[in-house]
Amino acid sequence: MTNPFDRPDTDYLALVDDRRQHSLWPSAVDVPAGWTVAFGPAKRPDCLEFIATAWTDPLPTSACPVEHRPARPAPASPDASGLQDAAPQGSNRRRDSTMTASTPTVSKPPTMAGHPLFGSLMDLQKDTLGTYLKALNDHGDVVRFTVGPPGMRAEFYGVFSADGAQQVLASSAQTFSKENRFLGELRQSFGNGLLTSMGDEYLRQRRMLQSLFTPRQVNEYGSEITQETGSLVERWRTAPDATVDVAEEMTGHTLRTISRILFGRKSDVDAMVPTVQRNFPLINAYAVKRAFAPVNLSRKIPTPGNLRAAKAHRELYEVCDEIISTRRTEDSTAPAGRNDMLSLLARARDDDGNPISAEETRNQVLVFLVTGHESTATTLGLTLHLLACHPEVQARAHEEVDRVLGGREPVAEDLEKLPYLTQVLKETLRLHPAAPAQGRITTEDVQVGSYTIPAGADVVVSSGVVQRRPDIWEDPGTFDPDRFLPEREAARPRYAWFPFGGGPRACIGQHLAMLNATLTLSVLLQNYSFTAVDTDIPLNTGITLRPTSQVRCRLTPRT
């Protein structure tokens, strides 16, 4: 194949799975057989994409020892049926670039039809995920949305393919900044912690906190999780009519569990839990409303909404600051080896050896509380609901738990021995990812698929859409944990499933979330069978996905 980029002084970009390599053509690039590799000028959208058939040597100028990959079809037009950009079923090739094998025709993404005055605003407010799925079906992988009335109209771009998600979150993450309006509102609500920090500050915090979330450290919290779940089991024995709202119960349970992991001491947990329960829903709704409003007044203006939010923030901050202050005062007499996260934060040091400040400690604690309990609560509540609606799946989960545990209390090391329970949780996260969309803003003009998104544009990547694509997931609306058998997982694109995000901003607490969910579910299934009372569960997206009605299940004790 003749080299189409015949400029030896040009810096060319090579993409090899998640690794980015720069080289001057035709310098050597090591590519394992079967991996995807793409070559092209680093600052130009045109590129060639190949599947390597052998480990490549220095590339000759007149030929290339790789198989030529044909161009993919363009996204479907509004009146076309079916979905484009399909990953071949049964293939284990994981594509890592949206660039095609011939110079593509680059154009503006299609625009989602909406209300003449308000665009897609009301559709998104009514059913965000449904609107995104319709946009994918009508227009393809990249869609432009307009929101709001003329004169205050905003726009953003939805990216709904696995390849596009990998580009935005991982392989081209430097082109898609997280610093958007929504993040700014979260920062004002919860401080500049790991969730909301950016750039060098984020990297500093991530390095400093990484040791708190290693599998070895997280596994030490297994007993805290199972003990808290044991208390829940006992309380359920007196539930009226043997019926509980599992969504509400899991919210309270995960909040107590995360508070216990964070603070260790029961008195601190008892102080923090009701404060969060009372104030977090208001702060959540306030931040989301401001993030998506066309125009906002300053938070300092004494409107009723601002005053209510300020009071909620003040109460949350005061309780958190009091716990931190007391703990720091007691630090000199604290028991050796205290292992709750607050104690670990007190011992953490940045790259220069400086300890974490009281304010930053509070910011990190609030981030851990918010992200650690809300998302896991959603996953656990909806998992119990899905098991209650699918008795054959519940029976298999009961069998595995009984066989592996034999009636004993589960421990962290049991996770790898409970593969079906893990599959159940993964399938729940596929259907109902706790964070179904992630926002970014482009730092320069960028090509995604065959479309150009301009610099400064808001971009939304939706795991809730990609994880329901019928060209990746057969019968995507069906609950089927066997989708996550190892051989079936390996056949899908890398970003077909990404409920914890990906790339440099991937969730640092993924292992803690899965440990918490698996151990909690194990203990509950040891003690109860679940039958669904409510079957139609409406969901709403705030900071996280949440049911908007009761999710009741009837409990049958297992003897």
Protein backbone atom coordinates (compact mmCIF):
# COMPACT_ATOMS: atom_id res chain seq x y z
CA MET A 1 0.00 0.00 0.00
CA THR A 2 1.38 3.40 -0.95
CA ASN A 3 1.90 5.80 1.90
CA PRO A 4 -0.76 8.52 1.46
CA PHE A 5 0.99 10.85 3.89
CA ASP A 6 4.20 11.45 2.01
CA ARG A 7 5.64 14.09 4.33
CA PRO A 8 8.57 12.71 6.32
CA ASP A 9 8.82 15.85 8.46
CA THR A 10 5.28 15.47 9.83
CA ASP A 11 4.54 14.22 13.33
CA TYR A 12 2.24 11.22 12.90
CA LEU A 13 -0.03 9.78 15.54
CA ALA A 14 -0.31 6.04 16.09
CA LEU A 15 -3.17 4.61 18.14
CA VAL A 16 -2.60 1.11 19.45
CA ASP A 17 -5.51 0.13 21.70
CA ASP A 18 -5.28 2.51 24.71
CA ARG A 19 -1.66 3.54 24.02
CA ARG A 20 -0.82 6.68 22.06
CA GLN A 21 2.51 6.73 20.24
CA HIS A 22 4.06 9.46 18.08
CA SER A 23 6.57 8.64 15.37
CA LEU A 24 7.89 9.94 12.08
CA TRP A 25 6.70 7.88 9.12
CA PRO A 26 7.89 5.25 8.38
CA SER A 27 9.53 4.63 11.77
CA ALA A 28 8.86 1.39 13.60
CA VAL A 29 5.73 0.97 15.71
CA ASP A 30 5.38 -2.29 17.65
CA VAL A 31 1.89 -3.69 17.13
CA PRO A 32 0.84 -7.12 18.43
CA ALA A 33 -1.05 -9.28 15.94
CA GLY A 34 -4.80 -8.81 16.04
CA TRP A 35 -4.69 -5.36 17.59
CA THR A 36 -6.16 -2.28 15.98
CA VAL A 37 -3.69 0.36 14.81
CA ALA A 38 -4.39 3.68 13.15
CA PHE A 39 -1.86 6.05 11.55
CA GLY A 40 -2.32 9.66 10.61
CA PRO A 41 -1.06 13.20 11.13
CA ALA A 42 -1.51 14.19 14.73
CA LYS A 43 -3.31 17.43 13.84
CA ARG A 44 -5.41 16.14 10.93
CA PRO A 45 -8.63 14.11 10.99
CA ASP A 46 -7.81 11.87 8.01
CA CYS A 47 -6.30 8.59 8.98
CA LEU A 48 -5.84 4.98 7.95
CA GLU A 49 -6.99 2.16 10.20
CA PHE A 50 -5.72 -1.42 10.02
CA ILE A 51 -5.86 -4.75 11.81
CA ALA A 52 -2.33 -6.07 12.24
CA THR A 53 -1.85 -9.62 10.93
CA ALA A 54 1.64 -9.99 12.39
CA TRP A 55 3.90 -8.14 14.78
CA THR A 56 4.96 -5.19 12.66
CA ASP A 57 8.53 -4.24 11.81
CA PRO A 58 9.63 -0.83 10.52
CA LEU A 59 7.06 0.11 7.92
CA PRO A 60 8.24 0.33 4.30
CA THR A 61 7.29 3.30 2.20
CA SER A 62 5.61 1.26 -0.50
CA ALA A 63 3.84 -1.48 1.41
CA CYS A 64 2.44 -2.23 4.84
CA PRO A 65 2.37 -5.70 6.48
CA VAL A 66 -1.20 -5.29 7.71
CA GLU A 67 -4.66 -6.10 6.47
CA HIS A 68 -6.50 -3.13 4.96
CA ARG A 69 -9.66 -2.37 6.91
CA PRO A 70 -12.59 -1.12 4.79
CA ALA A 71 -14.37 2.06 5.68
CA ARG A 72 -17.40 1.78 7.95
CA PRO A 73 -20.79 3.00 6.74
CA ALA A 74 -21.98 6.44 7.71
CA PRO A 75 -24.61 6.78 10.47
CA ALA A 76 -28.18 6.11 9.41
CA SER A 77 -30.24 8.90 7.88
CA PRO A 78 -33.41 9.95 9.76
CA ASP A 79 -35.65 7.68 7.67
CA ALA A 80 -33.35 4.66 7.64
CA SER A 81 -34.08 1.62 9.74
CA GLY A 82 -31.58 -0.18 11.96
CA LEU A 83 -28.38 1.03 13.58
CA GLN A 84 -25.00 1.71 12.08
CA ASP A 85 -21.46 1.30 13.44
CA ALA A 86 -22.23 -2.24 14.54
CA ALA A 87 -19.59 -4.39 16.16
CA PRO A 88 -19.59 -7.80 14.45
CA GLN A 89 -21.16 -10.34 16.79
CA GLY A 90 -18.72 -13.02 17.85
CA SER A 91 -15.65 -10.98 16.96
CA ASN A 92 -13.03 -10.47 19.66
CA ARG A 93 -11.44 -7.49 17.95
CA ARG A 94 -11.75 -4.41 20.09
CA ARG A 95 -11.69 -1.31 17.99
CA ASP A 96 -10.05 1.73 19.49
CA SER A 97 -10.42 4.50 16.95
CA THR A 98 -13.25 6.17 15.12
CA MET A 99 -10.98 6.91 12.13
CA THR A 100 -11.68 5.12 8.89
CA ALA A 101 -9.60 3.40 6.27
CA SER A 102 -10.08 6.06 3.65
CA THR A 103 -10.26 9.82 4.01
CA PRO A 104 -13.83 10.30 5.28
CA THR A 105 -16.31 12.95 4.35
CA VAL A 106 -16.41 15.19 7.41
CA SER A 107 -19.68 17.03 8.07
CA LYS A 108 -21.74 18.56 10.83
CA PRO A 109 -23.69 16.06 12.95
CA PRO A 110 -27.44 15.81 12.34
CA THR A 111 -29.71 17.75 14.70
CA MET A 112 -32.35 16.08 16.83
CA ALA A 113 -35.83 17.33 15.98
CA GLY A 114 -37.55 19.08 18.85
CA HIS A 115 -40.06 21.73 19.86
CA PRO A 116 -39.95 24.87 17.64
CA LEU A 117 -39.36 27.09 20.67
CA PHE A 118 -37.65 24.87 23.24
CA GLY A 119 -35.79 22.33 21.12
CA SER A 120 -35.23 19.06 22.99
CA LEU A 121 -35.55 20.64 26.44
CA MET A 122 -38.91 19.13 27.40
CA ASP A 123 -38.12 15.73 25.88
CA LEU A 124 -34.89 15.55 27.88
CA GLN A 125 -36.62 16.62 31.08
CA LYS A 126 -39.36 14.02 30.61
CA ASP A 127 -37.19 11.06 29.54
CA THR A 128 -33.48 11.70 29.09
CA LEU A 129 -32.44 8.16 28.20
CA GLY A 130 -35.43 7.62 25.92
CA THR A 131 -34.61 10.83 24.04
CA TYR A 132 -30.99 9.76 23.59
CA LEU A 133 -32.04 6.30 22.34
CA LYS A 134 -34.43 7.88 19.84
CA ALA A 135 -31.65 10.19 18.63
CA LEU A 136 -29.39 7.18 18.06
CA ASN A 137 -32.11 5.31 16.20
CA ASP A 138 -33.09 8.33 14.07
CA HIS A 139 -29.71 9.91 13.39
CA GLY A 140 -26.81 7.63 14.33
CA ASP A 141 -23.79 7.77 16.58
CA VAL A 142 -23.25 11.54 16.90
CA VAL A 143 -26.23 13.88 17.27
CA ARG A 144 -26.56 17.62 17.93
CA PHE A 145 -29.21 18.75 20.45
CA THR A 146 -30.62 22.25 20.92
CA VAL A 147 -32.09 23.18 24.29
CA GLY A 148 -33.97 26.29 25.43
CA PRO A 149 -35.86 29.21 23.87
CA PRO A 150 -34.43 31.50 21.17
CA GLY A 151 -31.96 33.98 22.60
CA MET A 152 -31.08 31.61 25.45
CA ARG A 153 -30.67 28.47 23.38
CA ALA A 154 -27.80 26.14 24.17
CA GLU A 155 -26.55 23.15 22.24
CA PHE A 156 -24.64 19.98 22.97
CA TYR A 157 -23.56 16.86 21.11
CA GLY A 158 -24.45 13.30 22.08
CA VAL A 159 -21.92 10.54 21.37
CA PHE A 160 -23.58 7.12 21.37
CA SER A 161 -21.07 4.57 20.07
CA ALA A 162 -18.52 2.42 21.88
CA ASP A 163 -15.73 3.78 19.67
CA GLY A 164 -16.85 7.34 20.30
CA ALA A 165 -17.01 6.76 24.06
CA GLN A 166 -13.46 5.42 24.05
CA GLN A 167 -12.25 8.41 22.04
CA VAL A 168 -13.91 10.95 24.36
CA LEU A 169 -13.03 9.29 27.67
CA ALA A 170 -9.69 7.64 26.93
CA SER A 171 -7.74 7.80 23.67
CA SER A 172 -8.40 11.54 23.07
CA ALA A 173 -9.20 12.53 26.64
CA GLN A 174 -6.94 15.60 26.43
CA THR A 175 -9.28 17.01 23.75
CA PHE A 176 -12.40 16.54 25.91
CA SER A 177 -12.17 18.50 29.15
CA LYS A 178 -14.42 17.72 32.10
CA GLU A 179 -14.56 21.41 33.02
CA ASN A 180 -18.15 22.11 32.03
CA ARG A 181 -21.04 23.93 33.65
CA PHE A 182 -22.34 20.88 35.50
CA LEU A 183 -18.94 20.24 37.09
CA GLY A 184 -18.79 23.88 38.18
CA GLU A 185 -22.11 23.55 39.99
CA LEU A 186 -20.98 20.33 41.68
CA ARG A 187 -17.75 22.03 42.77
CA GLN A 188 -19.70 24.85 44.40
CA SER A 189 -21.93 22.30 46.13
CA PHE A 190 -19.35 19.79 47.36
CA GLY A 191 -15.98 21.53 47.15
CA ASN A 192 -12.91 20.87 45.04
CA GLY A 193 -12.46 17.17 45.73
CA LEU A 194 -11.44 14.32 43.47
CA LEU A 195 -14.76 14.34 41.60
CA THR A 196 -14.59 18.04 40.72
CA SER A 197 -10.89 18.97 40.55
CA MET A 198 -9.12 19.44 37.22
CA GLY A 199 -5.68 19.37 35.61
CA ASP A 200 -2.62 19.20 37.84
CA GLU A 201 -4.77 19.52 40.96
CA TYR A 202 -6.73 16.42 39.97
CA LEU A 203 -3.52 14.48 39.30
CA ARG A 204 -2.11 15.55 42.68
CA GLN A 205 -5.25 14.43 44.49
CA ARG A 206 -5.48 11.17 42.57
CA ARG A 207 -1.88 10.23 43.39
CA MET A 208 -2.38 11.15 47.04
CA LEU A 209 -5.63 9.16 47.40
CA GLN A 210 -4.77 6.15 45.25
CA SER A 211 -3.50 4.13 48.21
CA LEU A 212 -6.91 4.44 49.92
CA PHE A 213 -8.57 2.52 47.09
CA THR A 214 -6.17 -0.32 46.30
CA PRO A 215 -7.88 -3.74 46.34
CA ARG A 216 -5.85 -4.75 49.41
CA GLN A 217 -6.95 -1.67 51.36
CA VAL A 218 -10.57 -1.83 50.19
CA ASN A 219 -10.85 -5.53 51.06
CA GLU A 220 -10.23 -4.64 54.70
CA TYR A 221 -13.69 -3.00 54.75
CA GLY A 222 -15.43 -6.32 54.02
CA SER A 223 -16.35 -6.93 57.65
CA GLU A 224 -17.84 -3.43 57.96
CA ILE A 225 -20.09 -4.14 54.98
CA THR A 226 -21.26 -7.56 56.16
CA GLN A 227 -21.88 -6.39 59.73
CA GLU A 228 -23.98 -3.47 58.55
CA THR A 229 -25.91 -5.80 56.22
CA GLY A 230 -26.47 -8.23 59.10
CA SER A 231 -28.13 -5.42 61.07
CA LEU A 232 -30.37 -4.72 58.08
CA VAL A 233 -31.36 -8.40 57.86
CA GLU A 234 -32.44 -8.37 61.50
CA ARG A 235 -34.44 -5.17 61.10
CA TRP A 236 -36.27 -6.58 58.09
CA ARG A 237 -37.58 -9.45 60.20
CA THR A 238 -40.10 -7.03 61.69
CA ALA A 239 -41.04 -5.28 58.41
CA PRO A 240 -44.81 -4.61 58.18
CA ASP A 241 -46.47 -7.18 55.89
CA ALA A 242 -42.97 -8.54 55.20
CA THR A 243 -42.65 -5.85 52.52
CA VAL A 244 -39.89 -3.25 52.07
CA ASP A 245 -39.09 -0.50 49.58
CA VAL A 246 -35.70 -1.81 48.50
CA ALA A 247 -34.69 1.50 46.85
CA GLU A 248 -35.24 3.45 50.06
CA GLU A 249 -33.74 0.70 52.21
CA MET A 250 -30.60 0.46 50.10
CA THR A 251 -30.11 4.23 50.19
CA GLY A 252 -30.10 4.21 53.98
CA HIS A 253 -28.02 1.03 54.15
CA THR A 254 -25.27 2.17 51.78
CA LEU A 255 -25.12 5.58 53.46
CA ARG A 256 -24.53 3.92 56.84
CA THR A 257 -22.00 1.53 55.31
CA ILE A 258 -20.00 4.25 53.56
CA SER A 259 -20.17 6.46 56.66
CA ARG A 260 -18.86 3.57 58.72
CA ILE A 261 -15.99 3.02 56.27
CA LEU A 262 -15.23 6.74 56.26
CA PHE A 263 -15.49 7.55 59.96
CA GLY A 264 -15.20 4.23 61.77
CA ARG A 265 -16.72 5.48 65.00
CA LYS A 266 -20.45 4.89 65.59
CA SER A 267 -21.05 8.34 67.12
CA ASP A 268 -19.71 10.01 63.96
CA VAL A 269 -21.83 7.76 61.76
CA ASP A 270 -24.93 8.55 63.82
CA ALA A 271 -24.25 12.29 63.46
CA MET A 272 -23.53 12.21 59.73
CA VAL A 273 -26.22 9.88 58.37
CA PRO A 274 -29.33 11.93 59.25
CA THR A 275 -27.58 15.13 58.16
CA VAL A 276 -26.89 13.70 54.71
CA GLN A 277 -30.39 12.19 54.45
CA ARG A 278 -31.95 15.52 55.30
CA ASN A 279 -29.84 17.78 53.11
CA PHE A 280 -28.38 15.82 50.19
CA PRO A 281 -31.62 15.49 48.14
CA LEU A 282 -32.10 19.26 48.25
CA ILE A 283 -28.46 19.98 47.29
CA ASN A 284 -28.66 17.37 44.52
CA ALA A 285 -31.80 18.87 42.97
CA TYR A 286 -30.44 22.42 43.33
CA ALA A 287 -27.16 21.62 41.55
CA VAL A 288 -28.89 19.77 38.71
CA LYS A 289 -31.45 22.56 38.23
CA ARG A 290 -28.74 25.22 38.01
CA ALA A 291 -26.59 23.11 35.70
CA PHE A 292 -29.33 22.83 33.08
CA ALA A 293 -31.07 26.20 33.48
CA PRO A 294 -30.57 28.60 30.52
CA VAL A 295 -29.87 31.50 32.93
CA ASN A 296 -28.88 31.47 36.61
CA LEU A 297 -28.81 34.17 39.26
CA SER A 298 -25.81 34.30 41.55
CA ARG A 299 -26.00 31.96 44.52
CA LYS A 300 -25.43 34.99 46.74
CA ILE A 301 -28.76 36.61 45.82
CA PRO A 302 -31.20 35.77 48.66
CA THR A 303 -33.88 33.99 46.63
CA PRO A 304 -35.89 31.27 48.45
CA GLY A 305 -34.08 28.53 46.50
CA ASN A 306 -30.63 29.99 47.22
CA LEU A 307 -31.43 30.39 50.92
CA ARG A 308 -32.66 26.79 51.25
CA ALA A 309 -29.57 25.47 49.48
CA ALA A 310 -27.23 27.64 51.56
CA LYS A 311 -28.83 26.35 54.77
CA ALA A 312 -28.43 22.73 53.59
CA HIS A 313 -24.79 23.31 52.63
CA ARG A 314 -24.07 25.01 55.95
CA GLU A 315 -25.54 22.18 58.00
CA LEU A 316 -23.72 19.50 56.00
CA TYR A 317 -20.40 21.36 56.21
CA GLU A 318 -20.72 22.07 59.93
CA VAL A 319 -21.28 18.44 60.91
CA CYS A 320 -18.47 17.25 58.64
CA ASP A 321 -16.05 19.93 59.89
CA GLU A 322 -16.86 19.13 63.53
CA ILE A 323 -16.09 15.42 63.01
CA ILE A 324 -12.80 16.26 61.25
CA SER A 325 -11.78 18.81 63.90
CA THR A 326 -12.49 16.40 66.74
CA ARG A 327 -10.59 13.61 65.01
CA ARG A 328 -7.56 15.86 64.45
CA THR A 329 -7.57 16.89 68.11
CA GLU A 330 -7.64 13.25 69.17
CA ASP A 331 -5.01 12.22 66.63
CA SER A 332 -2.17 12.05 69.16
CA THR A 333 -4.07 9.56 71.33
CA ALA A 334 -5.79 7.62 68.54
CA PRO A 335 -5.39 3.84 68.60
CA ALA A 336 -2.46 2.68 66.49
CA GLY A 337 -3.43 1.33 63.10
CA ARG A 338 -6.87 2.93 62.94
CA ASN A 339 -7.96 2.15 59.39
CA ASP A 340 -11.08 4.16 58.60
CA MET A 341 -10.73 6.46 55.60
CA LEU A 342 -10.71 9.62 57.70
CA SER A 343 -7.65 8.33 59.58
CA LEU A 344 -6.01 7.36 56.29
CA LEU A 345 -6.72 10.85 54.91
CA ALA A 346 -5.09 12.37 57.99
CA ARG A 347 -1.94 10.35 57.24
CA ALA A 348 -1.96 11.07 53.48
CA ARG A 349 0.78 13.25 51.98
CA ASP A 350 1.05 14.98 48.62
CA ASP A 351 4.08 14.82 46.29
CA ASP A 352 5.93 17.39 48.43
CA GLY A 353 5.22 15.58 51.68
CA ASN A 354 2.55 18.05 52.83
CA PRO A 355 -0.45 16.76 54.81
CA ILE A 356 -3.99 17.26 53.57
CA SER A 357 -5.72 20.38 54.93
CA ALA A 358 -8.94 20.31 56.96
CA GLU A 359 -10.84 21.94 54.08
CA GLU A 360 -9.58 19.43 51.52
CA THR A 361 -10.33 16.59 53.92
CA ARG A 362 -13.92 17.80 54.10
CA ASN A 363 -14.13 18.08 50.30
CA GLN A 364 -12.90 14.52 49.83
CA VAL A 365 -15.19 13.17 52.56
CA LEU A 366 -18.22 14.79 50.94
CA VAL A 367 -17.29 13.42 47.51
CA PHE A 368 -16.86 9.91 48.94
CA LEU A 369 -20.19 10.18 50.77
CA VAL A 370 -22.10 11.42 47.72
CA THR A 371 -20.64 9.12 45.07
CA GLY A 372 -20.10 6.16 47.37
CA HIS A 373 -23.61 5.75 48.71
CA GLU A 374 -25.93 7.07 45.97
CA SER A 375 -24.56 5.02 43.07
CA THR A 376 -24.24 1.76 45.02
CA ALA A 377 -27.72 2.25 46.49
CA THR A 378 -29.19 2.57 42.99
CA THR A 379 -27.37 -0.57 41.82
CA LEU A 380 -28.41 -2.66 44.83
CA GLY A 381 -32.03 -1.50 44.85
CA LEU A 382 -32.51 -2.20 41.15
CA THR A 383 -30.64 -5.53 41.37
CA LEU A 384 -33.03 -6.73 44.07
CA HIS A 385 -35.97 -5.54 41.97
CA LEU A 386 -34.70 -7.36 38.86
CA LEU A 387 -34.06 -10.56 40.84
CA ALA A 388 -37.58 -10.31 42.28
CA CYS A 389 -38.98 -10.01 38.74
CA HIS A 390 -36.87 -12.93 37.41
CA PRO A 391 -37.22 -15.88 39.81
CA GLU A 392 -35.11 -18.17 37.60
CA VAL A 393 -32.16 -15.78 37.88
CA GLN A 394 -32.75 -15.39 41.62
CA ALA A 395 -32.75 -19.19 42.01
CA ARG A 396 -29.33 -19.45 40.32
CA ALA A 397 -27.99 -16.67 42.54
CA HIS A 398 -29.34 -18.43 45.66
CA GLU A 399 -27.72 -21.70 44.56
CA GLU A 400 -24.31 -20.07 44.06
CA VAL A 401 -24.40 -18.24 47.38
CA ASP A 402 -25.47 -21.38 49.27
CA ARG A 403 -22.88 -23.59 47.56
CA VAL A 404 -19.92 -21.20 47.94
CA LEU A 405 -20.62 -19.82 51.41
CA GLY A 406 -22.31 -22.79 53.06
CA GLY A 407 -24.07 -20.49 55.52
CA ARG A 408 -20.96 -18.63 56.68
CA GLU A 409 -20.49 -14.86 56.47
CA PRO A 410 -18.93 -13.79 53.14
CA VAL A 411 -15.52 -12.13 53.04
CA ALA A 412 -13.77 -10.01 50.42
CA GLU A 413 -11.85 -13.00 49.09
CA ASP A 414 -15.15 -14.63 48.07
CA LEU A 415 -15.73 -12.19 45.23
CA GLU A 416 -13.89 -14.30 42.67
CA LYS A 417 -15.80 -17.37 43.88
CA LEU A 418 -19.18 -15.76 43.10
CA PRO A 419 -19.01 -15.23 39.33
CA TYR A 420 -22.76 -15.46 38.71
CA LEU A 421 -23.50 -12.85 41.36
CA THR A 422 -20.95 -10.60 39.64
CA GLN A 423 -22.70 -11.21 36.32
CA VAL A 424 -26.03 -10.22 37.90
CA LEU A 425 -24.57 -6.95 39.14
CA LYS A 426 -22.89 -6.22 35.80
CA GLU A 427 -26.16 -6.80 33.97
CA THR A 428 -27.96 -4.41 36.33
CA LEU A 429 -25.24 -1.83 35.69
CA ARG A 430 -25.68 -2.38 31.94
CA LEU A 431 -29.43 -1.75 32.03
CA HIS A 432 -29.31 0.94 34.72
CA PRO A 433 -25.85 2.54 35.09
CA ALA A 434 -25.93 4.76 38.16
CA ALA A 435 -24.25 7.56 36.17
CA PRO A 436 -25.83 7.05 32.71
CA ALA A 437 -24.21 10.08 31.07
CA GLN A 438 -20.92 11.95 31.38
CA GLY A 439 -20.28 15.47 30.18
CA ARG A 440 -17.18 16.92 28.53
CA ILE A 441 -16.30 20.09 26.60
CA THR A 442 -14.07 20.10 23.52
CA THR A 443 -10.81 22.04 23.67
CA GLU A 444 -10.44 22.13 19.87
CA ASP A 445 -12.28 21.08 16.73
CA VAL A 446 -12.39 17.29 16.80
CA GLN A 447 -13.61 14.54 14.51
CA VAL A 448 -15.78 11.81 16.05
CA GLY A 449 -16.73 9.22 13.47
CA SER A 450 -17.43 11.05 10.24
CA TYR A 451 -18.55 14.25 11.99
CA THR A 452 -16.75 17.33 13.28
CA ILE A 453 -17.61 18.74 16.71
CA PRO A 454 -16.43 22.35 17.12
CA ALA A 455 -14.12 23.64 19.83
CA GLY A 456 -15.90 24.74 23.00
CA ALA A 457 -18.87 22.42 22.45
CA ASP A 458 -20.55 20.47 25.24
CA VAL A 459 -20.41 16.72 24.63
CA VAL A 460 -22.39 14.01 26.40
CA VAL A 461 -21.25 10.37 26.34
CA SER A 462 -24.00 8.02 27.48
CA SER A 463 -23.28 4.57 28.85
CA GLY A 464 -27.03 4.22 29.21
CA VAL A 465 -27.33 4.35 25.40
CA VAL A 466 -24.22 2.41 24.37
CA GLN A 467 -25.12 -0.37 26.79
CA ARG A 468 -28.51 -0.77 25.08
CA ARG A 469 -27.36 -0.74 21.46
CA PRO A 470 -29.01 -3.69 19.66
CA ASP A 471 -26.02 -4.06 17.33
CA ILE A 472 -23.84 -4.84 20.39
CA TRP A 473 -26.37 -6.34 22.81
CA GLU A 474 -28.90 -8.84 21.47
CA ASP A 475 -32.41 -8.05 22.77
CA PRO A 476 -30.92 -5.22 24.87
CA GLY A 477 -33.96 -4.59 27.07
CA THR A 478 -33.92 -8.12 28.49
CA PHE A 479 -32.29 -8.91 31.84
CA ASP A 480 -29.76 -11.66 31.06
CA PRO A 481 -26.71 -12.02 33.35
CA ASP A 482 -25.20 -14.63 31.01
CA ARG A 483 -24.22 -11.76 28.71
CA PHE A 484 -21.24 -11.41 31.03
CA LEU A 485 -19.83 -14.87 30.63
CA PRO A 486 -16.11 -14.33 29.97
CA GLU A 487 -16.18 -15.47 26.34
CA ARG A 488 -19.12 -13.19 25.53
CA GLU A 489 -17.50 -10.21 27.25
CA ALA A 490 -14.31 -10.72 25.23
CA ALA A 491 -16.26 -10.52 21.96
CA ARG A 492 -17.48 -6.96 22.54
CA PRO A 493 -15.81 -3.60 21.92
CA ARG A 494 -13.77 -2.27 24.82
CA TYR A 495 -16.31 0.46 25.63
CA ALA A 496 -19.50 -1.54 25.09
CA TRP A 497 -19.87 -1.47 28.92
CA PHE A 498 -18.48 1.41 30.98
CA PRO A 499 -20.72 2.18 33.99
CA PHE A 500 -17.68 3.40 35.94
CA GLY A 501 -16.45 5.69 33.16
CA GLY A 502 -13.05 5.21 31.61
CA GLY A 503 -9.69 6.74 30.80
CA PRO A 504 -7.86 9.05 33.21
CA ARG A 505 -11.12 10.05 34.99
CA ALA A 506 -12.37 6.50 35.58
CA CYS A 507 -14.00 5.97 38.97
CA ILE A 508 -11.34 5.42 41.62
CA GLY A 509 -13.85 3.60 43.83
CA GLN A 510 -14.91 0.89 41.36
CA HIS A 511 -13.54 -1.98 43.45
CA LEU A 512 -15.13 -0.61 46.62
CA ALA A 513 -18.49 -0.29 44.84
CA MET A 514 -18.37 -3.88 43.56
CA LEU A 515 -17.20 -5.22 46.94
CA ASN A 516 -19.98 -3.38 48.76
CA ALA A 517 -22.65 -4.54 46.29
CA THR A 518 -21.49 -8.17 46.13
CA LEU A 519 -21.10 -8.70 49.88
CA THR A 520 -24.40 -6.95 50.64
CA LEU A 521 -26.25 -8.98 48.02
CA SER A 522 -24.67 -12.22 49.28
CA VAL A 523 -25.88 -11.67 52.85
CA LEU A 524 -29.37 -10.65 51.74
CA LEU A 525 -29.73 -13.67 49.45
CA GLN A 526 -28.54 -15.98 52.23
CA ASN A 527 -31.48 -14.81 54.33
CA TYR A 528 -34.32 -13.89 51.98
CA SER A 529 -36.14 -14.59 48.75
CA PHE A 530 -37.66 -11.55 47.02
CA THR A 531 -40.96 -11.18 45.15
CA ALA A 532 -41.76 -7.99 43.25
CA VAL A 533 -44.74 -5.91 44.41
CA ASP A 534 -44.05 -2.93 42.11
CA THR A 535 -43.15 -3.88 38.56
CA ASP A 536 -43.15 -0.61 36.61
CA ILE A 537 -40.37 1.54 38.08
CA PRO A 538 -39.90 5.07 36.65
CA LEU A 539 -36.35 6.38 36.85
CA ASN A 540 -34.98 9.90 36.90
CA THR A 541 -31.47 11.24 36.35
CA GLY A 542 -30.10 13.78 38.82
CA ILE A 543 -26.47 13.50 39.86
CA THR A 544 -27.19 9.77 39.71
CA LEU A 545 -30.00 7.59 38.39
CA ARG A 546 -32.77 7.16 40.96
CA PRO A 547 -36.25 5.56 41.08
CA THR A 548 -39.01 8.16 41.40
CA SER A 549 -41.49 5.81 43.06
CA GLN A 550 -41.46 2.94 45.52
CA VAL A 551 -39.63 -0.26 44.60
CA ARG A 552 -41.39 -2.67 46.94
CA CYS A 553 -40.46 -6.32 47.37
CA ARG A 554 -42.06 -8.97 49.54
CA LEU A 555 -39.62 -10.85 51.75
CA THR A 556 -39.68 -14.59 52.35
CA PRO A 557 -37.18 -15.71 55.02
CA ARG A 558 -35.01 -18.65 53.97
CA THR A 559 -34.59 -21.32 56.60
